[in-house]
Coordinates of C-alpha atoms in Angstrom, one line a residue:
Chain A
M11 CA 13.1 9.3 11.3
A12 CA 13.5 5.8 10.0
L13 CA 10.6 4.0 11.5
T14 CA 8.3 2.5 8.8
L15 CA 4.8 1.2 9.2
R16 CA 6.1 -2.2 8.1
A17 CA 8.7 -2.3 10.9
V18 CA 6.0 -1.6 13.6
I19 CA 3.5 -4.1 12.2
D20 CA 6.1 -6.8 11.9
A21 CA 7.3 -6.2 15.5
A22 CA 3.7 -6.3 16.7
R23 CA 2.9 -9.5 14.8
N24 CA 6.0 -11.1 16.2
Q25 CA 4.6 -10.8 19.7
S26 CA 2.5 -13.9 19.3
P27 CA 2.1 -16.9 16.9
F28 CA -1.6 -16.0 16.7
F29 CA -1.0 -12.5 15.2
H30 CA -0.6 -13.5 11.6
K31 CA -2.8 -11.4 9.3
S32 CA -4.7 -14.4 8.1
R33 CA -6.2 -14.5 11.6
G34 CA -8.4 -11.5 10.6
T35 CA -6.4 -8.3 11.1
P36 CA -5.0 -7.0 7.7
D37 CA -2.1 -4.6 7.6
K38 CA -4.3 -1.8 6.4
L39 CA -6.5 -2.0 9.5
L40 CA -3.4 -1.8 11.7
G41 CA -2.1 1.1 9.6
D42 CA -5.4 3.0 9.9
E43 CA -5.4 2.6 13.7
L44 CA -1.7 3.5 14.0
S45 CA -2.3 6.6 11.9
T46 CA -4.9 7.7 14.5
Y47 CA -2.7 6.7 17.4
Q48 CA 0.3 8.5 16.0
N49 CA -1.6 11.8 16.0
E50 CA -2.8 11.1 19.5
L51 CA 0.8 10.6 20.5
I52 CA 1.8 13.9 18.7
G53 CA -1.0 15.7 20.5
K54 CA 0.1 14.5 23.9
A55 CA 3.8 15.2 23.1
V56 CA 3.0 18.8 22.0
L57 CA 1.4 19.4 25.5
R58 CA 4.8 18.4 26.9
D59 CA 7.0 20.2 24.4
K60 CA 5.8 22.7 21.8
Q61 CA 9.0 22.3 19.8
F62 CA 8.4 18.6 19.4
L63 CA 8.2 17.8 15.7
S64 CA 8.0 21.4 14.9
Q65 CA 8.1 22.2 11.2
T66 CA 8.4 25.4 9.2
A67 CA 6.1 26.7 6.4
T68 CA 7.4 29.6 4.5
I69 CA 5.2 32.3 2.9
V70 CA 6.7 34.5 0.3
L71 CA 5.2 38.0 -0.2
N72 CA 5.3 38.5 -3.9
A73 CA 3.0 41.4 -4.4
G74 CA 3.2 42.8 -7.9
A75 CA 0.8 43.4 -10.7
G76 CA 2.8 41.1 -13.0
D77 CA 1.8 38.1 -10.9
L78 CA -1.9 38.6 -10.7
A79 CA -4.2 36.1 -12.3
A80 CA -5.3 38.6 -14.9
T81 CA -1.8 38.9 -16.3
A82 CA -0.4 35.4 -15.9
G83 CA -1.6 34.0 -19.2
A84 CA 0.0 31.8 -21.9
G85 CA 3.3 33.2 -23.0
S86 CA 3.6 35.4 -19.9
I87 CA 6.7 35.0 -17.8
T88 CA 4.6 35.5 -14.6
G89 CA 2.9 32.6 -12.7
L90 CA 0.2 31.6 -10.3
P91 CA 0.0 29.7 -7.1
G92 CA -0.4 26.0 -7.8
T93 CA -1.1 22.5 -6.8
V94 CA -0.1 19.0 -8.0
V95 CA -2.3 16.5 -9.6
N96 CA -0.9 13.1 -10.7
N97 CA 2.6 14.5 -10.3
A98 CA 1.9 17.4 -12.7
P99 CA 1.8 21.1 -11.6
V100 CA -1.6 22.7 -12.0
P101 CA -2.1 26.5 -11.6
I102 CA -4.6 27.9 -9.1
V103 CA -6.2 31.3 -10.1
A104 CA -6.0 33.0 -6.7
P105 CA -4.1 35.9 -5.1
A106 CA -2.7 33.5 -2.4
G107 CA -1.9 29.9 -2.4
R108 CA 0.7 27.2 -2.4
L109 CA 3.9 26.9 -4.3
V110 CA 5.0 23.8 -6.1
Q111 CA 8.2 22.2 -4.8
V112 CA 10.3 20.0 -7.1
G113 CA 12.2 17.0 -5.9
V114 CA 15.2 16.2 -8.1
T115 CA 17.1 13.6 -6.0
A116 CA 16.5 10.0 -5.3
A117 CA 16.1 10.9 -1.7
D118 CA 13.3 13.3 -2.6
G119 CA 11.6 10.5 -4.5
A120 CA 12.7 11.5 -8.0
T121 CA 13.8 8.8 -10.5
V122 CA 17.4 9.3 -11.6
I123 CA 17.4 8.5 -15.3
V124 CA 21.1 9.4 -16.0
A125 CA 23.3 9.2 -13.0
K126 CA 25.7 12.2 -12.5
R127 CA 28.3 12.5 -15.1
V128 CA 30.8 15.1 -16.3
V129 CA 29.7 18.0 -18.5
S130 CA 31.9 18.2 -21.6
S131 CA 30.7 21.6 -22.6
A132 CA 27.7 23.9 -22.3
T133 CA 26.0 26.8 -23.9
S134 CA 23.3 29.0 -22.5
T135 CA 20.7 26.7 -24.1
S136 CA 22.3 23.2 -24.0
V137 CA 24.6 20.9 -22.2
T138 CA 26.9 18.2 -23.7
S139 CA 28.3 15.1 -22.0
S140 CA 30.3 13.0 -24.4
G141 CA 29.6 9.3 -24.5
A142 CA 26.1 9.5 -22.9
A143 CA 24.5 7.3 -25.6
R144 CA 20.9 8.5 -25.0
S145 CA 18.1 7.8 -27.4
V146 CA 17.1 10.8 -29.4
N147 CA 14.4 12.9 -27.5
G148 CA 14.0 10.1 -25.0
D149 CA 14.7 12.6 -22.2
A150 CA 12.3 15.3 -23.4
D151 CA 10.3 16.8 -20.5
R152 CA 12.6 15.4 -17.9
L153 CA 14.9 17.7 -15.9
L154 CA 18.6 18.3 -16.4
V155 CA 20.1 19.0 -13.0
I156 CA 23.6 20.5 -12.5
V157 CA 24.6 18.6 -9.4
Q158 CA 28.2 19.8 -8.9
G159 CA 30.7 22.5 -10.1
A160 CA 29.8 25.6 -12.0
G161 CA 26.1 26.3 -12.0
A162 CA 25.4 23.7 -9.4
G163 CA 21.8 23.6 -8.0
Q164 CA 20.2 24.8 -11.3
Y165 CA 17.8 22.6 -13.2
R166 CA 15.9 23.1 -16.5
R167 CA 13.3 21.1 -18.3
I168 CA 14.7 19.3 -21.3
V169 CA 13.3 20.5 -24.6
S170 CA 15.0 17.8 -26.8
N171 CA 18.1 15.7 -26.8
T172 CA 20.6 13.8 -29.0
A173 CA 22.9 11.0 -28.0
D174 CA 25.0 13.3 -25.8
T175 CA 23.5 16.8 -25.9
W176 CA 20.4 18.1 -24.1
V177 CA 18.7 21.3 -25.2
T178 CA 17.2 23.1 -22.2
S179 CA 16.0 26.3 -23.7
T180 CA 15.0 27.8 -27.1
G181 CA 16.9 31.0 -26.2
A182 CA 13.8 33.2 -26.3
D183 CA 11.8 31.4 -23.6
G184 CA 13.7 32.9 -20.7
R185 CA 15.0 29.5 -19.5
T186 CA 18.7 29.9 -20.3
W187 CA 21.2 29.1 -17.6
T188 CA 21.6 31.7 -14.9
V189 CA 25.1 30.5 -14.3
L190 CA 26.6 28.7 -17.3
P191 CA 27.9 25.2 -16.5
D192 CA 31.3 24.2 -17.8
D193 CA 33.6 21.2 -17.8
S194 CA 34.0 21.5 -14.0
S195 CA 30.3 20.7 -13.7
M196 CA 28.5 17.4 -13.3
M197 CA 25.0 16.8 -14.5
A198 CA 22.2 14.3 -14.1
V199 CA 18.9 13.7 -15.8
V200 CA 15.9 13.0 -13.5
A201 CA 12.2 12.4 -13.7
P202 CA 11.2 14.8 -10.9
V203 CA 8.5 14.6 -8.2
Y204 CA 6.3 17.6 -7.5
D205 CA 4.7 18.5 -4.2
A206 CA 2.4 21.3 -3.0
D207 CA 2.0 20.3 0.6
G208 CA 1.9 23.8 2.0
A209 CA 5.5 23.9 3.2
A210 CA 5.9 26.9 0.7
M211 CA 3.2 29.4 -0.1
V212 CA 2.9 32.7 -1.8
L213 CA 0.9 35.9 -1.5
D214 CA 0.5 37.7 -4.8
A215 CA -1.3 40.7 -3.2
I216 CA -1.4 42.4 0.2
P217 CA -3.9 42.0 1.5
P218 CA -5.0 39.2 -0.8
L219 CA -8.6 39.9 -1.8
E220 CA -10.9 38.0 -4.0
D221 CA -13.9 39.3 -5.9
R222 CA -17.1 37.4 -5.4
P223 CA -19.6 38.3 -8.2
A224 CA -23.3 37.6 -7.8
Y225 CA -26.1 38.5 -10.1
L226 CA -29.6 40.0 -10.2
V227 CA -32.3 38.1 -12.0
R228 CA -33.7 40.4 -14.7
L229 CA -36.7 40.0 -16.8
S230 CA -36.8 40.1 -20.6
S231 CA -39.3 42.1 -22.6
A232 CA -41.3 38.8 -22.7
G233 CA -41.2 38.6 -18.9
V234 CA -38.8 35.7 -19.0
P235 CA -36.2 35.8 -16.1
F236 CA -32.5 35.7 -17.1
I237 CA -29.1 36.4 -15.5
D238 CA -27.3 39.4 -16.7
Y239 CA -23.7 38.3 -16.7
V240 CA -22.6 41.7 -17.9
A241 CA -23.6 43.5 -14.7
P242 CA -22.5 41.5 -11.6
L243 CA -22.6 42.9 -8.1
V244 CA -19.1 42.4 -6.8
A245 CA -18.1 42.0 -3.1
S246 CA -14.5 41.7 -2.0
V247 CA -13.5 39.1 0.6
D248 CA -10.2 38.3 2.3
V249 CA -8.4 35.3 0.9
G250 CA -6.7 33.1 3.5
L251 CA -3.7 30.8 3.0
E252 CA -4.7 27.2 3.6
L253 CA -2.2 26.0 6.1
P254 CA -0.8 22.5 6.1
A255 CA -2.7 20.1 8.4
A256 CA -1.4 21.3 11.7
A257 CA -2.1 20.1 15.2
E258 CA -0.9 23.5 16.5
V259 CA 0.8 26.7 15.1
T260 CA 3.5 27.4 17.6
G261 CA 5.1 30.7 16.4
G262 CA 6.7 32.5 13.5
K263 CA 8.9 35.2 12.3
V264 CA 9.2 37.6 9.3
F265 CA 12.3 38.2 7.1
C266 CA 13.0 41.6 5.7
V267 CA 13.6 42.5 2.1
D268 CA 16.9 44.1 3.2
P269 CA 19.1 41.3 4.5
D270 CA 20.7 43.8 6.9
D271 CA 17.4 44.2 8.7
G272 CA 17.4 40.5 9.5
S273 CA 14.2 39.0 10.9
A274 CA 11.6 39.9 13.5
P275 CA 9.0 38.0 15.5
L276 CA 5.6 37.4 13.9
T277 CA 2.6 38.1 16.1
I278 CA -0.1 35.5 15.9
T279 CA -3.2 37.0 17.2
T280 CA -6.9 36.2 17.4
I281 CA -9.6 37.1 15.0
G282 CA -11.1 39.5 17.6
Q283 CA -7.8 41.5 17.7
R284 CA -7.1 41.4 14.0
F285 CA -7.6 45.2 13.6
N286 CA -5.6 46.0 16.7
P287 CA -3.0 43.2 17.3
P288 CA -0.7 43.4 20.3
D289 CA 2.2 44.0 17.9
W290 CA 3.0 44.3 14.2
P291 CA 3.4 42.5 11.8
A292 CA 0.6 40.2 12.7
V293 CA -1.5 37.4 11.3
Y294 CA -4.5 35.5 12.6
I295 CA -5.7 32.0 11.9
N296 CA -9.3 31.2 11.2
G297 CA -10.7 27.8 10.1
G298 CA -7.2 26.4 9.2
Q299 CA -6.4 29.5 7.1
L300 CA -3.9 32.2 7.7
F301 CA -4.9 35.9 7.2
L302 CA -2.7 38.9 7.3
C303 CA -3.6 41.8 9.6
G304 CA -3.4 45.3 8.3
D305 CA -2.8 46.5 4.7
A306 CA 0.2 46.8 2.4
G307 CA 1.8 49.5 4.4
D308 CA 2.0 47.3 7.5
W309 CA 4.0 44.7 5.5
E310 CA 6.3 47.1 3.7
G311 CA 9.9 45.9 3.7
I312 CA 9.0 42.3 4.6
A313 CA 9.9 39.6 2.1
S314 CA 8.6 36.4 3.7
L315 CA 7.1 34.7 6.7
A316 CA 8.2 31.6 8.4
L317 CA 5.5 29.8 10.4
E318 CA 6.3 27.1 13.0
Y319 CA 3.8 24.4 13.3
V320 CA 3.3 20.9 14.6
P321 CA 1.9 18.8 11.7
V322 CA -1.0 16.4 11.7
A323 CA 0.5 13.1 10.4
P324 CA -1.2 12.0 7.2
A325 CA -2.9 8.6 7.1
F326 CA -0.6 5.8 6.0
T327 CA -1.1 4.7 2.4
A328 CA 1.5 1.9 2.2
P329 CA 3.5 -0.2 4.6
T330 CA 6.7 1.5 3.4
D331 CA 5.4 4.9 4.8
Y332 CA 7.4 6.5 7.6
F333 CA 6.2 7.6 11.0
L334 CA 6.5 11.2 11.9
V335 CA 7.2 10.4 15.6
P336 CA 10.8 9.5 16.4
D337 CA 12.1 6.0 16.9
T338 CA 11.8 6.4 20.6
A339 CA 8.0 6.0 20.1
K340 CA 8.4 2.5 18.6
T341 CA 7.8 0.6 21.9
A342 CA 4.5 2.5 22.4
L343 CA 3.5 2.0 18.7
V344 CA 4.3 -1.8 18.8
A345 CA 2.5 -2.2 22.1
F346 CA -0.6 -0.4 20.7
A347 CA -0.6 -2.6 17.6
A348 CA -0.1 -5.8 19.6
E349 CA -3.0 -4.9 21.9
L350 CA -5.2 -4.4 18.9
L351 CA -4.2 -7.7 17.4
M352 CA -4.8 -9.5 20.6
R353 CA -8.3 -7.9 21.0
R354 CA -9.3 -8.9 17.5
T355 CA -8.4 -12.6 18.2
L356 CA -10.7 -12.8 21.2
G357 CA -13.3 -15.4 20.5
Q358 CA -11.5 -17.0 17.6
P359 CA -11.1 -20.7 17.6
G360 CA -7.8 -21.7 19.2
T361 CA -6.8 -18.3 20.5
P362 CA -5.2 -18.5 24.0
F363 CA -6.1 -14.9 24.9
K364 CA -8.7 -13.7 27.4
M365 CA -10.0 -10.3 28.3
A366 CA -7.5 -10.1 31.2
D367 CA -4.7 -10.4 28.7
V368 CA -6.1 -7.5 26.7
Q369 CA -6.3 -5.4 29.9
S370 CA -2.7 -6.3 30.6
A371 CA -1.7 -5.3 27.1
D372 CA -3.6 -2.0 27.6
A373 CA -1.5 -1.3 30.7
K374 CA 1.7 -2.1 28.7
V375 CA 0.6 0.5 26.1
E376 CA 0.2 3.1 28.8
R377 CA 3.6 2.4 30.3
A378 CA 5.3 2.6 26.9
E379 CA 3.5 5.8 26.2
L380 CA 4.6 7.4 29.5
T381 CA 8.2 6.4 28.8
F382 CA 8.1 8.0 25.4
L383 CA 6.5 11.2 26.7
G384 CA 8.9 11.2 29.7
R385 CA 11.9 11.3 27.3
L386 CA 10.6 14.4 25.7
G387 CA 10.9 16.2 29.1
I388 CA 14.6 15.4 29.2
G389 CA 15.2 17.3 25.9
R390 CA 13.0 20.2 27.1
R391 CA 14.8 20.6 30.4
A392 CA 18.1 20.7 28.6
R393 CA 17.1 24.0 26.9
I394 CA 18.2 26.8 29.1
S395 CA 15.7 29.7 29.3
V396 CA 15.0 32.6 31.6
I397 CA 11.4 32.4 30.7
Q398 CA 9.2 29.5 31.5
P399 CA 8.3 28.1 28.0
G400 CA 4.6 27.7 27.3
Chain B
M24 CA 5.4 -44.7 -14.0
A25 CA 2.1 -43.3 -12.9
T26 CA -0.6 -45.8 -12.2
T27 CA -3.4 -45.7 -14.7
C28 CA -7.1 -45.8 -14.1
G29 CA -7.2 -49.2 -15.7
T30 CA -4.8 -50.6 -13.1
I31 CA -7.0 -49.1 -10.4
V32 CA -10.0 -50.9 -11.8
Q33 CA -8.1 -54.2 -12.0
R34 CA -6.9 -54.0 -8.4
A35 CA -10.4 -53.0 -7.2
K36 CA -11.8 -56.1 -9.0
A37 CA -9.1 -58.2 -7.4
A38 CA -10.7 -57.6 -4.0
N39 CA -13.2 -60.3 -4.7
V40 CA -13.5 -62.9 -7.5
L41 CA -17.2 -62.0 -7.8
N42 CA -16.1 -58.6 -9.2
D43 CA -14.8 -60.3 -12.3
S44 CA -18.3 -60.9 -13.6
L45 CA -19.5 -57.3 -13.0
G46 CA -19.8 -55.4 -16.2
A47 CA -18.4 -52.0 -15.2
V48 CA -18.8 -49.2 -17.7
A49 CA -15.6 -47.2 -18.2
S50 CA -17.2 -43.8 -17.8
E51 CA -18.9 -44.9 -14.6
V52 CA -15.7 -46.1 -12.9
L53 CA -13.7 -43.2 -14.3
A54 CA -16.2 -40.8 -12.7
R55 CA -15.8 -42.6 -9.3
I56 CA -12.0 -42.5 -9.5
R57 CA -12.1 -38.8 -10.4
A58 CA -14.4 -37.9 -7.5
E59 CA -12.4 -39.9 -5.0
Q60 CA -9.0 -38.6 -6.2
Q61 CA -10.4 -35.0 -6.0
E62 CA -11.3 -35.5 -2.4
V63 CA -7.9 -36.9 -1.5
F64 CA -6.2 -33.7 -2.9
T65 CA -8.7 -31.4 -1.2
R66 CA -8.2 -33.2 2.1
A67 CA -4.4 -33.0 1.8
A68 CA -4.4 -29.3 0.9
A69 CA -6.6 -28.6 3.9
V70 CA -4.1 -30.0 6.4
N71 CA -0.7 -29.2 4.7
R72 CA 0.4 -26.5 2.3
D73 CA 3.8 -28.0 1.4
F74 CA 3.4 -31.7 0.4
F75 CA 1.7 -31.0 -2.9
Q76 CA 3.2 -27.6 -3.5
S77 CA 4.1 -26.0 -6.8
A78 CA 5.0 -22.6 -8.2
V79 CA 4.2 -21.1 -11.5
S80 CA 4.4 -17.7 -13.4
L81 CA 1.1 -16.8 -15.1
A82 CA 0.4 -13.8 -17.3
S83 CA -2.6 -11.6 -16.7
T84 CA -4.9 -10.2 -19.4
T85 CA -3.8 -6.9 -20.8
G86 CA -5.1 -3.5 -19.9
G87 CA -4.5 -0.9 -17.2
S88 CA -6.9 -2.0 -14.5
G89 CA -9.1 -5.0 -13.5
R90 CA -6.6 -7.4 -15.1
I91 CA -7.4 -11.1 -14.6
V92 CA -5.3 -14.2 -14.2
D93 CA -7.2 -17.3 -15.1
L94 CA -6.3 -20.2 -12.8
T95 CA -8.1 -22.8 -15.0
S96 CA -5.3 -22.3 -17.5
L97 CA -3.1 -24.3 -15.1
G98 CA -5.3 -27.4 -15.5
V99 CA -5.3 -27.4 -19.3
T100 CA -1.6 -26.9 -19.6
P101 CA 0.1 -30.3 -19.0
I102 CA 3.3 -28.9 -17.6
Y103 CA 1.5 -27.1 -14.8
K104 CA -0.5 -28.8 -12.1
P105 CA -4.0 -27.5 -11.4
I106 CA -4.6 -25.4 -8.4
E107 CA -6.2 -26.7 -5.2
R108 CA -5.3 -24.0 -2.7
L109 CA -3.5 -20.7 -3.4
L110 CA -0.8 -19.9 -0.9
L111 CA 1.0 -16.8 -2.2
A112 CA 0.9 -14.5 -5.2
T113 CA 3.6 -12.0 -6.0
L114 CA 4.4 -9.5 -8.7
A115 CA 7.6 -9.9 -10.9
D116 CA 9.5 -7.7 -8.5
G117 CA 8.7 -9.9 -5.5
T118 CA 6.0 -7.7 -4.0
E119 CA 3.4 -9.8 -2.3
L120 CA -0.2 -9.3 -3.4
N121 CA -2.8 -8.9 -0.8
Q122 CA -6.0 -10.9 -1.2
V123 CA -9.2 -9.0 -0.3
D124 CA -12.9 -9.6 -0.5
A125 CA -14.6 -8.3 -3.6
A126 CA -17.0 -6.4 -1.2
D127 CA -14.3 -5.0 0.9
V128 CA -11.3 -4.1 -1.3
A129 CA -10.2 -1.3 1.0
A130 CA -9.3 -3.8 3.7
E131 CA -5.7 -4.0 2.6
Y132 CA -2.9 -2.0 1.0
A133 CA -2.1 -2.2 -2.7
P134 CA -1.2 -4.3 -4.6
R135 CA -4.4 -6.3 -4.1
F136 CA -6.6 -8.9 -5.8
F137 CA -9.8 -10.7 -5.2
V138 CA -10.9 -14.1 -6.3
R139 CA -13.8 -14.5 -8.7
G140 CA -14.5 -18.1 -9.4
Q141 CA -11.3 -19.6 -10.8
S142 CA -9.7 -16.2 -11.5
L143 CA -7.6 -13.6 -9.7
V144 CA -8.9 -10.1 -10.4
E145 CA -6.8 -7.0 -9.9
V146 CA -8.2 -4.3 -7.7
A147 CA -8.1 -0.9 -9.5
S148 CA -4.7 -0.6 -11.2
D149 CA -2.7 -2.1 -8.3
W150 CA -0.5 -4.4 -10.4
G151 CA 1.4 -1.6 -12.1
A152 CA 1.9 -0.2 -15.6
T153 CA -0.5 -0.9 -18.4
G154 CA -0.1 -4.3 -20.2
A155 CA 0.0 -7.9 -19.2
V156 CA 1.6 -8.6 -15.8
N157 CA 3.3 -11.8 -14.7
L158 CA 2.2 -13.1 -11.4
T159 CA 4.1 -15.8 -9.6
L160 CA 1.8 -18.2 -7.8
V161 CA 2.8 -20.6 -5.0
Y162 CA 0.0 -23.1 -4.5
A163 CA -1.0 -26.5 -3.3
Y164 CA -1.8 -28.4 -6.4
G165 CA -4.7 -30.7 -7.1
M166 CA -5.2 -33.7 -9.4
V167 CA -4.8 -33.5 -13.1
D168 CA -8.4 -34.0 -14.2
I169 CA -9.7 -37.4 -15.4
D170 CA -12.1 -37.3 -18.3
P171 CA -14.9 -39.8 -17.8
A172 CA -15.5 -39.9 -21.5
A173 CA -12.0 -40.9 -22.3
G174 CA -10.2 -44.2 -21.8
L175 CA -8.9 -46.2 -18.8
E176 CA -5.3 -45.5 -19.8
Q177 CA -5.5 -42.1 -18.1
P178 CA -2.9 -41.8 -15.3
I179 CA -3.8 -40.9 -11.7
T180 CA -2.0 -38.0 -10.0
L181 CA -1.7 -39.5 -6.6
P182 CA 1.7 -41.1 -5.8
D183 CA 1.7 -44.8 -6.7
T184 CA 2.3 -45.8 -3.1
W185 CA -1.1 -44.4 -2.2
S186 CA -3.1 -45.7 -5.2
D187 CA -5.1 -47.9 -2.8
L188 CA -6.9 -44.8 -1.6
L189 CA -8.7 -45.0 -5.0
E190 CA -8.8 -48.8 -5.3
L191 CA -10.6 -49.5 -1.9
P192 CA -13.5 -47.1 -2.5
L193 CA -13.9 -48.6 -6.0
A194 CA -14.0 -52.1 -4.5
M195 CA -16.6 -51.0 -2.1
Y196 CA -18.6 -49.6 -5.0
F197 CA -18.4 -52.9 -6.8
H198 CA -19.6 -54.6 -3.7
T199 CA -22.7 -52.4 -3.3
R200 CA -23.5 -52.8 -7.0
D201 CA -23.8 -56.6 -6.5
D202 CA -26.8 -57.5 -4.4
G203 CA -26.5 -60.3 -1.9
R204 CA -22.8 -60.1 -1.2
N205 CA -21.5 -60.8 2.3
P206 CA -21.8 -57.5 4.3
D207 CA -18.6 -58.4 6.2
E208 CA -16.6 -57.8 3.0
L209 CA -17.9 -54.2 2.9
K210 CA -17.0 -53.7 6.5
E211 CA -13.5 -55.1 6.0
L212 CA -12.9 -52.8 3.0
A213 CA -14.3 -49.8 5.0
T214 CA -12.0 -50.6 7.9
Q215 CA -9.0 -50.8 5.6
L216 CA -9.9 -47.5 4.0
G217 CA -10.5 -45.7 7.3
A218 CA -11.9 -42.2 7.8
W219 CA -10.4 -38.8 7.2
E220 CA -11.9 -37.3 10.3
T221 CA -10.6 -39.9 12.8
L222 CA -7.2 -40.4 11.0
T223 CA -7.8 -44.2 10.8
G224 CA -6.9 -46.8 8.1
R225 CA -5.2 -45.9 4.9
R226 CA -6.8 -42.5 4.7
G227 CA -5.5 -41.6 8.2
A228 CA -2.0 -43.0 7.3
F229 CA -2.0 -40.8 4.1
L230 CA -2.9 -37.6 6.0
Q231 CA -0.3 -38.4 8.7
H232 CA 2.3 -39.0 5.9
V233 CA 1.4 -35.6 4.3
M234 CA 1.6 -33.8 7.6
M235 CA 4.9 -35.2 8.9
T236 CA 7.1 -35.8 5.8
A237 CA 8.6 -32.3 5.8
G238 CA 9.4 -32.6 9.6
A239 CA 9.3 -29.7 12.0
R240 CA 9.1 -26.2 10.5
F241 CA 10.3 -23.0 12.1
S242 CA 7.6 -20.5 11.8
R243 CA 6.7 -17.2 13.5
F244 CA 3.0 -17.9 13.3
Q245 CA 0.4 -20.6 13.7
L246 CA -1.3 -20.2 10.4
P247 CA -4.9 -21.1 10.3
T248 CA -6.0 -23.9 7.9
P249 CA -9.5 -24.2 6.4
R250 CA -10.4 -27.1 8.6
Q251 CA -9.5 -28.1 12.2
V252 CA -8.8 -31.8 11.8
G253 CA -5.1 -32.4 11.6
E254 CA -4.3 -28.7 11.7
E255 CA -0.5 -28.2 11.5

């Protein structure tokens, strides 16, 4: 996908000399309307082809006492689900939630501080690259990434650095290299980007339950009402996983702990059948949240879930943002934006457009939309199946 | 060499020998020249954004949000010409700033600014990292101000070839100050001067000059101007 909001707006404005933004239609207004229209297109496209724009959210089953909120304190090696605020990870005290993903390449949005260079030597707690000429401790809190060779794919937070050596662990903090880099390795220093968009989630307990304490109002000896925090009445409620904004969840599968057992289909059932689903393992979705059916025994031997869904495109926040729909939708998007621009110039001094022109532009949008949706059918028909897809 | 206000007064007096005996106070004629010249630049900027165009880099105030660029600093700095009409504002990396209304700052994507009097004000922290930010402004410039309390040696900003746009109104002013003069003289001066709206006389010729000097321009859009007369 390489279609930016800027490209669509420019193409739409190029349709007429009267479509300059100083005529009263700012980019933001077009972006807002195109956000809505893109989701309308996605909705129509999903009706034609469920696999259109399908994305996968993974859910890791990580049930174990060591990961519960009660034990994941400072100094503990266990953790909690999290979110991201101002590009910094923040823990969420809950038995189920999102995982934080880390982007370490420029393509992910990370800032590359030191481009990839050869590792001269490494220990379990540090990496040296001769001639790097870094300012002392200038790279602290950034990430050192092994991008090639021995240990590739690992990254560690930088504790401190000299001109050519980066310390990545104190040795006692559990952050030593899993695979030791050597002089065959290449490294880079990056300022990472964090994301917790729901593409990866975790369940720390099966089923995830949450205590909801509530309190009786007691009376003191003087007859004054007070809350007795020592004696709450506690109710347990199921905790759901908040799914990414999805137009539709289209399917899923489970992966077993034992790789030899492979994967199996995931049953997505209704809330009414949650105690007696058509097949196991099963989940149900309620209010945009995913809940597991059954108890721990029903999920034994399962390591993770993969959920297929069609996303709701987020609103544009900058002209450089990308469309989720493919480039084949450009004609429809441009026609839609041009129709909007034309409509907004009606009645302005000097504008040559009349309502009939707007109606003609409307028809053009419909034609372009049908062409885009028609192309989806070509791809769908190409998939050979003995069962008529839903 | 730029024509001075004193020369404008001399030429205006030369329109009629009767003007010689008029005792004109310097502050009075300087105020007339100032007002007339301001109108010339305002009219020119309204119909053409190129003829009196200039670019400058200005530093904002410091801070992390709501930073301000003071446009009046252009007028008091002799090397920069004062602003008459802002055309474009960009950050140091070339990113164009979007102008929004102070009451509707969400109308456009960041980076944004709104205009408060003679200042550009940053919306939120749109202009980037904390500290002073350099904005590059492209603008149609106006006249360098004339101080009515100073002397007649102050130069005008208009090109010398169009100085009669200031001389003729001053000659008309002298005429109206002197009771009993032949009204035909006033008519003749008014005809020579012409009118902005009808593009007649010297005023009309000046606007035509401003509009056509740069020739045809290739443009994707018909950009609206503040006024309809003589729109590009």
